[in-house]
JSON list of C-alpha atoms and ligand atoms in Angstrom, two decimals:
[
{"chain": "V", "resi": 1, "resn": "MET", "atom": "CA", "xyz": [83.15, 92.92, -7.74]},
{"chain": "V", "resi": 2, "resn": "ASN", "atom": "CA", "xyz": [83.40, 96.22, -5.95]},
{"chain": "V", "resi": 3, "resn": "LYS", "atom": "CA", "xyz": [81.12, 96.37, -2.96]},
{"chain": "V", "resi": 4, "resn": "LYS", "atom": "CA", "xyz": [79.88, 99.65, -1.58]},
{"chain": "V", "resi": 5, "resn": "ILE", "atom": "CA", "xyz": [78.32, 98.78, 1.72]},
{"chain": "V", "resi": 6, "resn": "ILE", "atom": "CA", "xyz": [76.28, 100.94, 4.06]},
{"chain": "V", "resi": 7, "resn": "PHE", "atom": "CA", "xyz": [75.44, 100.01, 7.63]},
{"chain": "V", "resi": 8, "resn": "LEU", "atom": "CA", "xyz": [72.12, 101.19, 9.04]},
{"chain": "V", "resi": 9, "resn": "GLY", "atom": "CA", "xyz": [70.88, 100.71, 12.57]},
{"chain": "V", "resi": 10, "resn": "TYR", "atom": "CA", "xyz": [70.30, 102.39, 15.89]},
{"chain": "V", "resi": 11, "resn": "PRO", "atom": "CA", "xyz": [73.33, 103.96, 17.56]},
{"chain": "V", "resi": 12, "resn": "GLY", "atom": "CA", "xyz": [74.67, 101.14, 19.72]},
{"chain": "V", "resi": 13, "resn": "SER", "atom": "CA", "xyz": [73.29, 98.38, 17.47]},
{"chain": "V", "resi": 14, "resn": "GLY", "atom": "CA", "xyz": [76.84, 97.08, 16.98]},
{"chain": "V", "resi": 15, "resn": "LYS", "atom": "CA", "xyz": [77.17, 98.26, 13.37]},
{"chain": "V", "resi": 16, "resn": "GLY", "atom": "CA", "xyz": [80.50, 99.92, 14.19]},
{"chain": "V", "resi": 17, "resn": "THR", "atom": "CA", "xyz": [81.90, 96.65, 15.54]},
{"chain": "V", "resi": 18, "resn": "GLN", "atom": "CA", "xyz": [80.61, 94.66, 12.58]},
{"chain": "V", "resi": 19, "resn": "SER", "atom": "CA", "xyz": [81.88, 97.08, 9.96]},
{"chain": "V", "resi": 20, "resn": "ALA", "atom": "CA", "xyz": [85.30, 97.16, 11.63]},
{"chain": "V", "resi": 21, "resn": "MET", "atom": "CA", "xyz": [85.47, 93.34, 11.63]},
{"chain": "V", "resi": 22, "resn": "LEU", "atom": "CA", "xyz": [84.50, 93.18, 7.96]},
{"chain": "V", "resi": 23, "resn": "SER", "atom": "CA", "xyz": [86.91, 95.92, 7.02]},
{"chain": "V", "resi": 24, "resn": "LYS", "atom": "CA", "xyz": [89.78, 94.17, 8.81]},
{"chain": "V", "resi": 25, "resn": "GLU", "atom": "CA", "xyz": [89.17, 90.68, 7.47]},
{"chain": "V", "resi": 26, "resn": "PHE", "atom": "CA", "xyz": [88.67, 91.70, 3.84]},
{"chain": "V", "resi": 27, "resn": "SER", "atom": "CA", "xyz": [90.86, 94.82, 3.80]},
{"chain": "V", "resi": 28, "resn": "ILE", "atom": "CA", "xyz": [88.00, 97.05, 2.72]},
{"chain": "V", "resi": 29, "resn": "TYR", "atom": "CA", "xyz": [88.24, 100.76, 3.40]},
{"chain": "V", "resi": 30, "resn": "SER", "atom": "CA", "xyz": [85.80, 101.76, 6.12]},
{"chain": "V", "resi": 31, "resn": "LEU", "atom": "CA", "xyz": [84.66, 105.16, 7.34]},
{"chain": "V", "resi": 32, "resn": "SER", "atom": "CA", "xyz": [82.66, 105.92, 10.48]},
{"chain": "V", "resi": 33, "resn": "THR", "atom": "CA", "xyz": [81.38, 109.49, 10.31]},
{"chain": "V", "resi": 34, "resn": "GLY", "atom": "CA", "xyz": [80.87, 109.44, 14.10]},
{"chain": "V", "resi": 35, "resn": "ASP", "atom": "CA", "xyz": [84.57, 108.57, 14.62]},
{"chain": "V", "resi": 36, "resn": "ALA", "atom": "CA", "xyz": [85.60, 111.22, 12.08]},
{"chain": "V", "resi": 37, "resn": "PHE", "atom": "CA", "xyz": [83.62, 113.85, 13.98]},
{"chain": "V", "resi": 38, "resn": "ARG", "atom": "CA", "xyz": [85.01, 112.76, 17.36]},
{"chain": "V", "resi": 39, "resn": "GLN", "atom": "CA", "xyz": [88.50, 113.09, 15.90]},
{"chain": "V", "resi": 40, "resn": "MET", "atom": "CA", "xyz": [87.67, 116.61, 14.67]},
{"chain": "V", "resi": 41, "resn": "MET", "atom": "CA", "xyz": [86.39, 117.49, 18.16]},
{"chain": "V", "resi": 42, "resn": "LYS", "atom": "CA", "xyz": [89.60, 116.24, 19.74]},
{"chain": "V", "resi": 43, "resn": "GLU", "atom": "CA", "xyz": [91.99, 117.98, 17.39]},
{"chain": "V", "resi": 44, "resn": "GLY", "atom": "CA", "xyz": [90.10, 120.95, 16.10]},
{"chain": "V", "resi": 45, "resn": "LYS", "atom": "CA", "xyz": [89.66, 124.49, 17.28]},
{"chain": "V", "resi": 46, "resn": "GLY", "atom": "CA", "xyz": [87.58, 127.16, 15.60]},
{"chain": "V", "resi": 47, "resn": "GLU", "atom": "CA", "xyz": [84.11, 127.44, 14.18]},
{"chain": "V", "resi": 48, "resn": "VAL", "atom": "CA", "xyz": [83.82, 124.10, 12.41]},
{"chain": "V", "resi": 49, "resn": "ALA", "atom": "CA", "xyz": [85.05, 122.10, 15.41]},
{"chain": "V", "resi": 50, "resn": "ASP", "atom": "CA", "xyz": [82.66, 124.06, 17.66]},
{"chain": "V", "resi": 51, "resn": "GLN", "atom": "CA", "xyz": [79.78, 123.35, 15.32]},
{"chain": "V", "resi": 52, "resn": "VAL", "atom": "CA", "xyz": [80.58, 119.61, 15.37]},
{"chain": "V", "resi": 53, "resn": "ARG", "atom": "CA", "xyz": [81.04, 119.59, 19.17]},
{"chain": "V", "resi": 54, "resn": "ASN", "atom": "CA", "xyz": [77.70, 121.31, 19.68]},
{"chain": "V", "resi": 55, "resn": "CYS", "atom": "CA", "xyz": [75.84, 118.78, 17.49]},
{"chain": "V", "resi": 56, "resn": "VAL", "atom": "CA", "xyz": [77.56, 115.60, 18.71]},
{"chain": "V", "resi": 57, "resn": "ASN", "atom": "CA", "xyz": [77.35, 116.50, 22.40]},
{"chain": "V", "resi": 58, "resn": "ASN", "atom": "CA", "xyz": [73.64, 117.25, 22.04]},
{"chain": "V", "resi": 59, "resn": "GLY", "atom": "CA", "xyz": [72.81, 114.14, 20.04]},
{"chain": "V", "resi": 60, "resn": "ILE", "atom": "CA", "xyz": [71.70, 116.01, 16.91]},
{"chain": "V", "resi": 61, "resn": "LEU", "atom": "CA", "xyz": [72.96, 115.65, 13.35]},
{"chain": "V", "resi": 62, "resn": "VAL", "atom": "CA", "xyz": [75.84, 117.70, 11.96]},
{"chain": "V", "resi": 63, "resn": "SER", "atom": "CA", "xyz": [74.84, 119.60, 8.79]},
{"chain": "V", "resi": 64, "resn": "ASP", "atom": "CA", "xyz": [74.53, 117.55, 5.62]},
{"chain": "V", "resi": 65, "resn": "GLU", "atom": "CA", "xyz": [77.03, 119.82, 3.81]},
{"chain": "V", "resi": 66, "resn": "LEU", "atom": "CA", "xyz": [79.79, 119.37, 6.35]},
{"chain": "V", "resi": 67, "resn": "THR", "atom": "CA", "xyz": [79.09, 115.67, 6.74]},
{"chain": "V", "resi": 68, "resn": "PHE", "atom": "CA", "xyz": [79.23, 115.01, 3.02]},
{"chain": "V", "resi": 69, "resn": "GLU", "atom": "CA", "xyz": [82.44, 117.03, 2.77]},
{"chain": "V", "resi": 70, "resn": "VAL", "atom": "CA", "xyz": [84.01, 114.64, 5.30]},
{"chain": "V", "resi": 71, "resn": "VAL", "atom": "CA", "xyz": [82.73, 111.58, 3.42]},
{"chain": "V", "resi": 72, "resn": "LYS", "atom": "CA", "xyz": [83.82, 112.82, 0.01]},
{"chain": "V", "resi": 73, "resn": "ASN", "atom": "CA", "xyz": [87.30, 113.74, 1.22]},
{"chain": "V", "resi": 74, "resn": "SER", "atom": "CA", "xyz": [87.75, 110.41, 2.98]},
{"chain": "V", "resi": 75, "resn": "LEU", "atom": "CA", "xyz": [86.54, 107.84, 0.47]},
{"chain": "V", "resi": 76, "resn": "PRO", "atom": "CA", "xyz": [89.61, 106.55, -1.37]},
{"chain": "V", "resi": 77, "resn": "SER", "atom": "CA", "xyz": [88.17, 106.29, -4.89]},
{"chain": "V", "resi": 78, "resn": "ILE", "atom": "CA", "xyz": [84.77, 105.50, -6.27]},
{"chain": "V", "resi": 79, "resn": "ASP", "atom": "CA", "xyz": [86.36, 102.54, -8.10]},
{"chain": "V", "resi": 80, "resn": "ASN", "atom": "CA", "xyz": [87.19, 100.76, -4.84]},
{"chain": "V", "resi": 81, "resn": "SER", "atom": "CA", "xyz": [85.08, 98.87, -2.36]},
{"chain": "V", "resi": 82, "resn": "TRP", "atom": "CA", "xyz": [84.14, 100.78, 0.76]},
{"chain": "V", "resi": 83, "resn": "ILE", "atom": "CA", "xyz": [82.06, 100.57, 3.92]},
{"chain": "V", "resi": 84, "resn": "LEU", "atom": "CA", "xyz": [80.20, 103.50, 5.43]},
{"chain": "V", "resi": 85, "resn": "ASP", "atom": "CA", "xyz": [79.15, 103.30, 9.07]},
{"chain": "V", "resi": 86, "resn": "GLY", "atom": "CA", "xyz": [76.84, 106.12, 10.17]},
{"chain": "V", "resi": 87, "resn": "PHE", "atom": "CA", "xyz": [76.31, 107.72, 6.78]},
{"chain": "V", "resi": 88, "resn": "PRO", "atom": "CA", "xyz": [73.76, 108.43, 5.36]},
{"chain": "V", "resi": 89, "resn": "ARG", "atom": "CA", "xyz": [71.65, 109.42, 8.37]},
{"chain": "V", "resi": 90, "resn": "ASN", "atom": "CA", "xyz": [68.72, 111.07, 6.56]},
{"chain": "V", "resi": 91, "resn": "LEU", "atom": "CA", "xyz": [67.04, 111.05, 3.15]},
{"chain": "V", "resi": 92, "resn": "ASN", "atom": "CA", "xyz": [68.88, 114.09, 1.88]},
{"chain": "V", "resi": 93, "resn": "GLN", "atom": "CA", "xyz": [72.26, 112.47, 2.64]},
{"chain": "V", "resi": 94, "resn": "ALA", "atom": "CA", "xyz": [71.09, 109.26, 0.95]},
{"chain": "V", "resi": 95, "resn": "LYS", "atom": "CA", "xyz": [70.18, 111.19, -2.19]},
{"chain": "V", "resi": 96, "resn": "ILE", "atom": "CA", "xyz": [73.49, 113.07, -2.21]},
{"chain": "V", "resi": 97, "resn": "LEU", "atom": "CA", "xyz": [75.36, 109.77, -1.87]},
{"chain": "V", "resi": 98, "resn": "ASN", "atom": "CA", "xyz": [73.30, 108.19, -4.63]},
{"chain": "V", "resi": 99, "resn": "GLU", "atom": "CA", "xyz": [74.33, 110.91, -7.05]},
{"chain": "V", "resi": 100, "resn": "PHE", "atom": "CA", "xyz": [77.97, 110.65, -6.00]},
{"chain": "V", "resi": 101, "resn": "CYS", "atom": "CA", "xyz": [78.34, 106.88, -5.80]},
{"chain": "V", "resi": 102, "resn": "PRO", "atom": "CA", "xyz": [75.37, 104.57, -5.12]},
{"chain": "V", "resi": 103, "resn": "PRO", "atom": "CA", "xyz": [75.77, 101.79, -2.54]},
{"chain": "V", "resi": 104, "resn": "THR", "atom": "CA", "xyz": [75.55, 98.20, -3.78]},
{"chain": "V", "resi": 105, "resn": "GLU", "atom": "CA", "xyz": [74.23, 96.81, -0.50]},
{"chain": "V", "resi": 106, "resn": "VAL", "atom": "CA", "xyz": [72.74, 98.18, 2.67]},
{"chain": "V", "resi": 107, "resn": "ILE", "atom": "CA", "xyz": [72.91, 96.20, 5.90]},
{"chain": "V", "resi": 108, "resn": "LEU", "atom": "CA", "xyz": [70.33, 96.90, 8.56]},
{"chain": "V", "resi": 109, "resn": "VAL", "atom": "CA", "xyz": [71.52, 95.74, 11.98]},
{"chain": "V", "resi": 110, "resn": "ASP", "atom": "CA", "xyz": [68.16, 95.13, 13.57]},
{"chain": "V", "resi": 111, "resn": "ILE", "atom": "CA", "xyz": [67.80, 95.38, 17.34]},
{"chain": "V", "resi": 112, "resn": "ASP", "atom": "CA", "xyz": [65.23, 96.15, 20.02]},
{"chain": "V", "resi": 113, "resn": "GLU", "atom": "CA", "xyz": [65.26, 99.78, 21.18]},
{"chain": "V", "resi": 114, "resn": "LYS", "atom": "CA", "xyz": [65.10, 98.76, 24.86]},
{"chain": "V", "resi": 115, "resn": "ILE", "atom": "CA", "xyz": [68.40, 96.90, 24.59]},
{"chain": "V", "resi": 116, "resn": "ILE", "atom": "CA", "xyz": [69.97, 99.91, 22.90]},
{"chain": "V", "resi": 117, "resn": "PHE", "atom": "CA", "xyz": [69.25, 102.19, 25.83]},
{"chain": "V", "resi": 118, "resn": "GLN", "atom": "CA", "xyz": [71.15, 99.92, 28.26]},
{"chain": "V", "resi": 119, "resn": "ARG", "atom": "CA", "xyz": [73.96, 99.39, 25.80]},
{"chain": "V", "resi": 120, "resn": "LEU", "atom": "CA", "xyz": [74.55, 103.10, 25.31]},
{"chain": "V", "resi": 121, "resn": "THR", "atom": "CA", "xyz": [73.96, 104.54, 28.77]},
{"chain": "V", "resi": 122, "resn": "GLY", "atom": "CA", "xyz": [75.93, 101.69, 30.38]},
{"chain": "V", "resi": 123, "resn": "ARG", "atom": "CA", "xyz": [78.92, 102.05, 28.06]},
{"chain": "V", "resi": 124, "resn": "ARG", "atom": "CA", "xyz": [82.25, 103.01, 29.69]},
{"chain": "V", "resi": 125, "resn": "LEU", "atom": "CA", "xyz": [85.62, 103.40, 28.05]},
{"chain": "V", "resi": 126, "resn": "ALA", "atom": "CA", "xyz": [89.22, 103.07, 29.22]},
{"chain": "V", "resi": 127, "resn": "LYS", "atom": "CA", "xyz": [91.04, 105.60, 27.06]},
{"chain": "V", "resi": 128, "resn": "SER", "atom": "CA", "xyz": [94.60, 104.22, 27.27]},
{"chain": "V", "resi": 129, "resn": "SER", "atom": "CA", "xyz": [93.91, 100.50, 27.09]},
{"chain": "V", "resi": 130, "resn": "GLY", "atom": "CA", "xyz": [91.02, 100.99, 24.63]},
{"chain": "V", "resi": 131, "resn": "LYS", "atom": "CA", "xyz": [88.91, 98.49, 26.61]},
{"chain": "V", "resi": 132, "resn": "MET", "atom": "CA", "xyz": [85.15, 98.93, 26.59]},
{"chain": "V", "resi": 133, "resn": "TYR", "atom": "CA", "xyz": [82.83, 97.96, 29.45]},
{"chain": "V", "resi": 134, "resn": "ASN", "atom": "CA", "xyz": [79.16, 98.14, 30.20]},
{"chain": "V", "resi": 135, "resn": "VAL", "atom": "CA", "xyz": [78.01, 98.73, 33.76]},
{"chain": "V", "resi": 136, "resn": "PHE", "atom": "CA", "xyz": [74.92, 96.55, 33.17]},
{"chain": "V", "resi": 137, "resn": "LEU", "atom": "CA", "xyz": [76.12, 93.90, 30.74]},
{"chain": "V", "resi": 138, "resn": "ASN", "atom": "CA", "xyz": [79.89, 93.63, 31.13]},
{"chain": "V", "resi": 139, "resn": "PRO", "atom": "CA", "xyz": [81.01, 95.51, 34.28]},
{"chain": "V", "resi": 140, "resn": "PRO", "atom": "CA", "xyz": [84.64, 95.88, 35.39]},
{"chain": "V", "resi": 141, "resn": "LYS", "atom": "CA", "xyz": [85.72, 94.00, 38.55]},
{"chain": "V", "resi": 142, "resn": "THR", "atom": "CA", "xyz": [85.98, 97.28, 40.48]},
{"chain": "V", "resi": 143, "resn": "GLU", "atom": "CA", "xyz": [83.37, 99.91, 39.70]},
{"chain": "V", "resi": 144, "resn": "GLY", "atom": "CA", "xyz": [84.70, 102.69, 37.48]},
{"chain": "V", "resi": 145, "resn": "ILE", "atom": "CA", "xyz": [88.19, 101.16, 37.07]},
{"chain": "V", "resi": 146, "resn": "CYS", "atom": "CA", "xyz": [89.71, 99.35, 34.09]},
{"chain": "V", "resi": 147, "resn": "ASP", "atom": "CA", "xyz": [90.65, 95.71, 34.93]},
{"chain": "V", "resi": 148, "resn": "GLU", "atom": "CA", "xyz": [93.72, 95.89, 32.70]},
{"chain": "V", "resi": 149, "resn": "SER", "atom": "CA", "xyz": [95.23, 99.33, 33.17]},
{"chain": "V", "resi": 150, "resn": "GLY", "atom": "CA", "xyz": [93.71, 100.50, 36.48]},
{"chain": "V", "resi": 151, "resn": "GLU", "atom": "CA", "xyz": [92.71, 103.80, 34.86]},
{"chain": "V", "resi": 152, "resn": "THR", "atom": "CA", "xyz": [89.41, 105.54, 35.61]},
{"chain": "V", "resi": 153, "resn": "LEU", "atom": "CA", "xyz": [86.68, 104.69, 33.11]},
{"chain": "V", "resi": 154, "resn": "ILE", "atom": "CA", "xyz": [84.95, 107.49, 31.27]},
{"chain": "V", "resi": 155, "resn": "GLN", "atom": "CA", "xyz": [81.53, 107.91, 29.72]},
{"chain": "V", "resi": 156, "resn": "ARG", "atom": "CA", "xyz": [81.10, 109.61, 26.34]},
{"chain": "V", "resi": 157, "resn": "ASP", "atom": "CA", "xyz": [79.11, 112.85, 26.79]},
{"chain": "V", "resi": 158, "resn": "ASP", "atom": "CA", "xyz": [76.60, 111.66, 24.22]},
{"chain": "V", "resi": 159, "resn": "ASP", "atom": "CA", "xyz": [76.05, 108.36, 26.10]},
{"chain": "V", "resi": 160, "resn": "LYS", "atom": "CA", "xyz": [74.38, 110.23, 29.01]},
{"chain": "V", "resi": 161, "resn": "ALA", "atom": "CA", "xyz": [70.71, 109.27, 29.36]},
{"chain": "V", "resi": 162, "resn": "GLU", "atom": "CA", "xyz": [69.04, 112.47, 28.11]},
{"chain": "V", "resi": 163, "resn": "ILE", "atom": "CA", "xyz": [71.35, 112.68, 25.10]},
{"chain": "V", "resi": 164, "resn": "VAL", "atom": "CA", "xyz": [70.77, 109.00, 24.30]},
{"chain": "V", "resi": 165, "resn": "GLN", "atom": "CA", "xyz": [67.01, 109.72, 24.28]},
{"chain": "V", "resi": 166, "resn": "LYS", "atom": "CA", "xyz": [67.66, 112.49, 21.78]},
{"chain": "V", "resi": 167, "resn": "ARG", "atom": "CA", "xyz": [69.89, 110.28, 19.57]},
{"chain": "V", "resi": 168, "resn": "LEU", "atom": "CA", "xyz": [67.22, 107.56, 19.49]},
{"chain": "V", "resi": 169, "resn": "GLU", "atom": "CA", "xyz": [64.56, 110.12, 18.58]},
{"chain": "V", "resi": 170, "resn": "VAL", "atom": "CA", "xyz": [66.76, 111.50, 15.78]},
{"chain": "V", "resi": 171, "resn": "TYR", "atom": "CA", "xyz": [67.24, 107.94, 14.51]},
{"chain": "V", "resi": 172, "resn": "ARG", "atom": "CA", "xyz": [63.50, 107.23, 14.48]},
{"chain": "V", "resi": 173, "resn": "LEU", "atom": "CA", "xyz": [62.61, 110.50, 12.77]},
{"chain": "V", "resi": 174, "resn": "GLU", "atom": "CA", "xyz": [65.47, 110.99, 10.34]},
{"chain": "V", "resi": 175, "resn": "THR", "atom": "CA", "xyz": [67.27, 107.71, 9.75]},
{"chain": "V", "resi": 176, "resn": "GLU", "atom": "CA", "xyz": [64.53, 105.09, 9.93]},
{"chain": "V", "resi": 177, "resn": "PRO", "atom": "CA", "xyz": [62.89, 106.30, 6.66]},
{"chain": "V", "resi": 178, "resn": "LEU", "atom": "CA", "xyz": [66.06, 105.11, 4.90]},
{"chain": "V", "resi": 179, "resn": "ILE", "atom": "CA", "xyz": [65.01, 101.51, 5.54]},
{"chain": "V", "resi": 180, "resn": "LYS", "atom": "CA", "xyz": [62.09, 101.88, 3.12]},
{"chain": "V", "resi": 181, "resn": "TYR", "atom": "CA", "xyz": [64.17, 103.98, 0.74]},
{"chain": "V", "resi": 182, "resn": "TYR", "atom": "CA", "xyz": [66.73, 101.20, 0.32]},
{"chain": "V", "resi": 183, "resn": "GLN", "atom": "CA", "xyz": [64.12, 98.44, 0.49]},
{"chain": "V", "resi": 184, "resn": "ASP", "atom": "CA", "xyz": [62.44, 100.02, -2.52]},
{"chain": "V", "resi": 185, "resn": "LYS", "atom": "CA", "xyz": [65.76, 99.95, -4.35]},
{"chain": "V", "resi": 186, "resn": "GLY", "atom": "CA", "xyz": [66.01, 96.21, -3.58]},
{"chain": "V", "resi": 187, "resn": "ILE", "atom": "CA", "xyz": [69.40, 96.42, -1.85]},
{"chain": "V", "resi": 188, "resn": "LEU", "atom": "CA", "xyz": [68.46, 96.22, 1.85]},
{"chain": "V", "resi": 189, "resn": "LYS", "atom": "CA", "xyz": [69.61, 93.18, 3.82]},
{"chain": "V", "resi": 190, "resn": "LYS", "atom": "CA", "xyz": [68.59, 92.67, 7.40]},
{"chain": "V", "resi": 191, "resn": "ILE", "atom": "CA", "xyz": [70.60, 90.90, 10.12]},
{"chain": "V", "resi": 192, "resn": "ASN", "atom": "CA", "xyz": [69.65, 90.30, 13.74]},
{"chain": "V", "resi": 193, "resn": "GLY", "atom": "CA", "xyz": [71.88, 92.47, 15.95]},
{"chain": "V", "resi": 194, "resn": "ASP", "atom": "CA", "xyz": [70.55, 90.93, 19.13]},
{"chain": "V", "resi": 195, "resn": "LEU", "atom": "CA", "xyz": [72.95, 87.94, 19.07]},
{"chain": "V", "resi": 196, "resn": "PRO", "atom": "CA", "xyz": [76.56, 87.38, 20.23]},
{"chain": "V", "resi": 197, "resn": "ILE", "atom": "CA", "xyz": [79.05, 89.38, 18.13]},
{"chain": "V", "resi": 198, "resn": "ASP", "atom": "CA", "xyz": [80.48, 86.33, 16.29]},
{"chain": "V", "resi": 199, "resn": "GLU", "atom": "CA", "xyz": [77.03, 85.09, 15.29]},
{"chain": "V", "resi": 200, "resn": "VAL", "atom": "CA", "xyz": [76.04, 88.51, 13.99]},
{"chain": "V", "resi": 201, "resn": "TYR", "atom": "CA", "xyz": [79.29, 88.55, 12.02]},
{"chain": "V", "resi": 202, "resn": "SER", "atom": "CA", "xyz": [78.75, 85.14, 10.51]},
{"chain": "V", "resi": 203, "resn": "ASN", "atom": "CA", "xyz": [75.22, 86.15, 9.43]},
{"chain": "V", "resi": 204, "resn": "LEU", "atom": "CA", "xyz": [76.66, 89.33, 7.98]},
{"chain": "V", "resi": 205, "resn": "ARG", "atom": "CA", "xyz": [79.16, 87.40, 5.86]},
{"chain": "V", "resi": 206, "resn": "GLU", "atom": "CA", "xyz": [76.41, 85.10, 4.69]},
{"chain": "V", "resi": 207, "resn": "VAL", "atom": "CA", "xyz": [74.07, 87.88, 3.51]},
{"chain": "V", "resi": 208, "resn": "LEU", "atom": "CA", "xyz": [76.98, 89.59, 1.76]},
{"chain": "V", "resi": 209, "resn": "GLY", "atom": "CA", "xyz": [78.12, 86.35, 0.12]},
{"chain": "V", "resi": 210, "resn": "PHE", "atom": "CA", "xyz": [81.64, 86.67, 1.63]},
{"chain": "K", "resi": 1, "resn": "AMP", "atom": "P1", "xyz": [77.76, 107.82, 15.98]},
{"chain": "K", "resi": 1, "resn": "AMP", "atom": "O1", "xyz": [79.02, 107.49, 16.69]},
{"chain": "K", "resi": 1, "resn": "AMP", "atom": "O2", "xyz": [77.65, 107.21, 14.60]},
{"chain": "K", "resi": 1, "resn": "AMP", "atom": "O3", "xyz": [76.52, 107.52, 16.80]},
{"chain": "K", "resi": 1, "resn": "AMP", "atom": "O4", "xyz": [77.77, 109.41, 15.72]},
{"chain": "K", "resi": 1, "resn": "AMP", "atom": "C1", "xyz": [77.94, 110.32, 16.78]},
{"chain": "K", "resi": 1, "resn": "AMP", "atom": "C2", "xyz": [77.40, 111.68, 16.37]},
{"chain": "K", "resi": 1, "resn": "AMP", "atom": "O5", "xyz": [78.11, 112.16, 15.20]},
{"chain": "K", "resi": 1, "resn": "AMP", "atom": "C3", "xyz": [75.94, 111.71, 15.97]},
{"chain": "K", "resi": 1, "resn": "AMP", "atom": "O6", "xyz": [75.07, 111.79, 17.09]},
{"chain": "K", "resi": 1, "resn": "AMP", "atom": "C4", "xyz": [75.89, 113.00, 15.12]},
{"chain": "K", "resi": 1, "resn": "AMP", "atom": "O7", "xyz": [75.95, 114.16, 15.93]},
{"chain": "K", "resi": 1, "resn": "AMP", "atom": "C5", "xyz": [77.23, 112.92, 14.37]},
{"chain": "K", "resi": 1, "resn": "AMP", "atom": "N1", "xyz": [77.08, 112.20, 13.09]},
{"chain": "K", "resi": 1, "resn": "AMP", "atom": "C6", "xyz": [77.60, 110.99, 12.77]},
{"chain": "K", "resi": 1, "resn": "AMP", "atom": "N2", "xyz": [77.27, 110.64, 11.52]},
{"chain": "K", "resi": 1, "resn": "AMP", "atom": "C7", "xyz": [76.52, 111.66, 11.03]},
{"chain": "K", "resi": 1, "resn": "AMP", "atom": "C8", "xyz": [75.86, 111.91, 9.79]},
{"chain": "K", "resi": 1, "resn": "AMP", "atom": "N3", "xyz": [75.89, 111.02, 8.78]},
{"chain": "K", "resi": 1, "resn": "AMP", "atom": "N4", "xyz": [75.19, 113.08, 9.64]},
{"chain": "K", "resi": 1, "resn": "AMP", "atom": "C9", "xyz": [75.16, 113.99, 10.63]},
{"chain": "K", "resi": 1, "resn": "AMP", "atom": "N5", "xyz": [75.73, 113.82, 11.82]},
{"chain": "K", "resi": 1, "resn": "AMP", "atom": "C10", "xyz": [76.41, 112.66, 12.03]}
]
């Protein structure tokens, strides 16, 4: 059966990691709207790229029109299985998606907001090696330096404390209502995101029947 899976959860809940693992193991097409926007920011010049940069760097949502354009142009075919990570982010997007192609299951990666703050503000990235660290939870041996490549670690602009506050507020106000929306449709499945990655993944497979 074709599965159309949505991941819901706070930024930093680990939904990106889980959707990538699922996508890889079962060869299901997966789209992260956050990644798509970061790619547009990296490559793009002009008004649209500026609009995206302004929203992402300030922790607010990109317009529903532009976001849905990205989703529609990226999904391979409505006849295939797919995973969406980071879309929909508000009720309007959920309704647009429902008209276009309704999800078959929605996974809520449930996690305490206090943990999220540390996860996001502590996150550091080594661009070349692709390694991720966390200054609180998984620090490099030498502060600010990648253990593998020796390069200087960077912090995403939107992982700075005041922007993280904003992103969490946007989640509570705009995205959290989707939990009830999908609960009422009977397709919401909750997993505990506050466990080691492999345990979260095994629970995920179980609730999806994979
Ligand atoms: P993420 O990596 O999923 O936390 O997304 C990073 C940023 O991309 C968000 O803070 C928003 O500015 C933007 N973004 C991602 N997905 C959406 C969406 N579905 N609707 C609007 N903006 C989005």
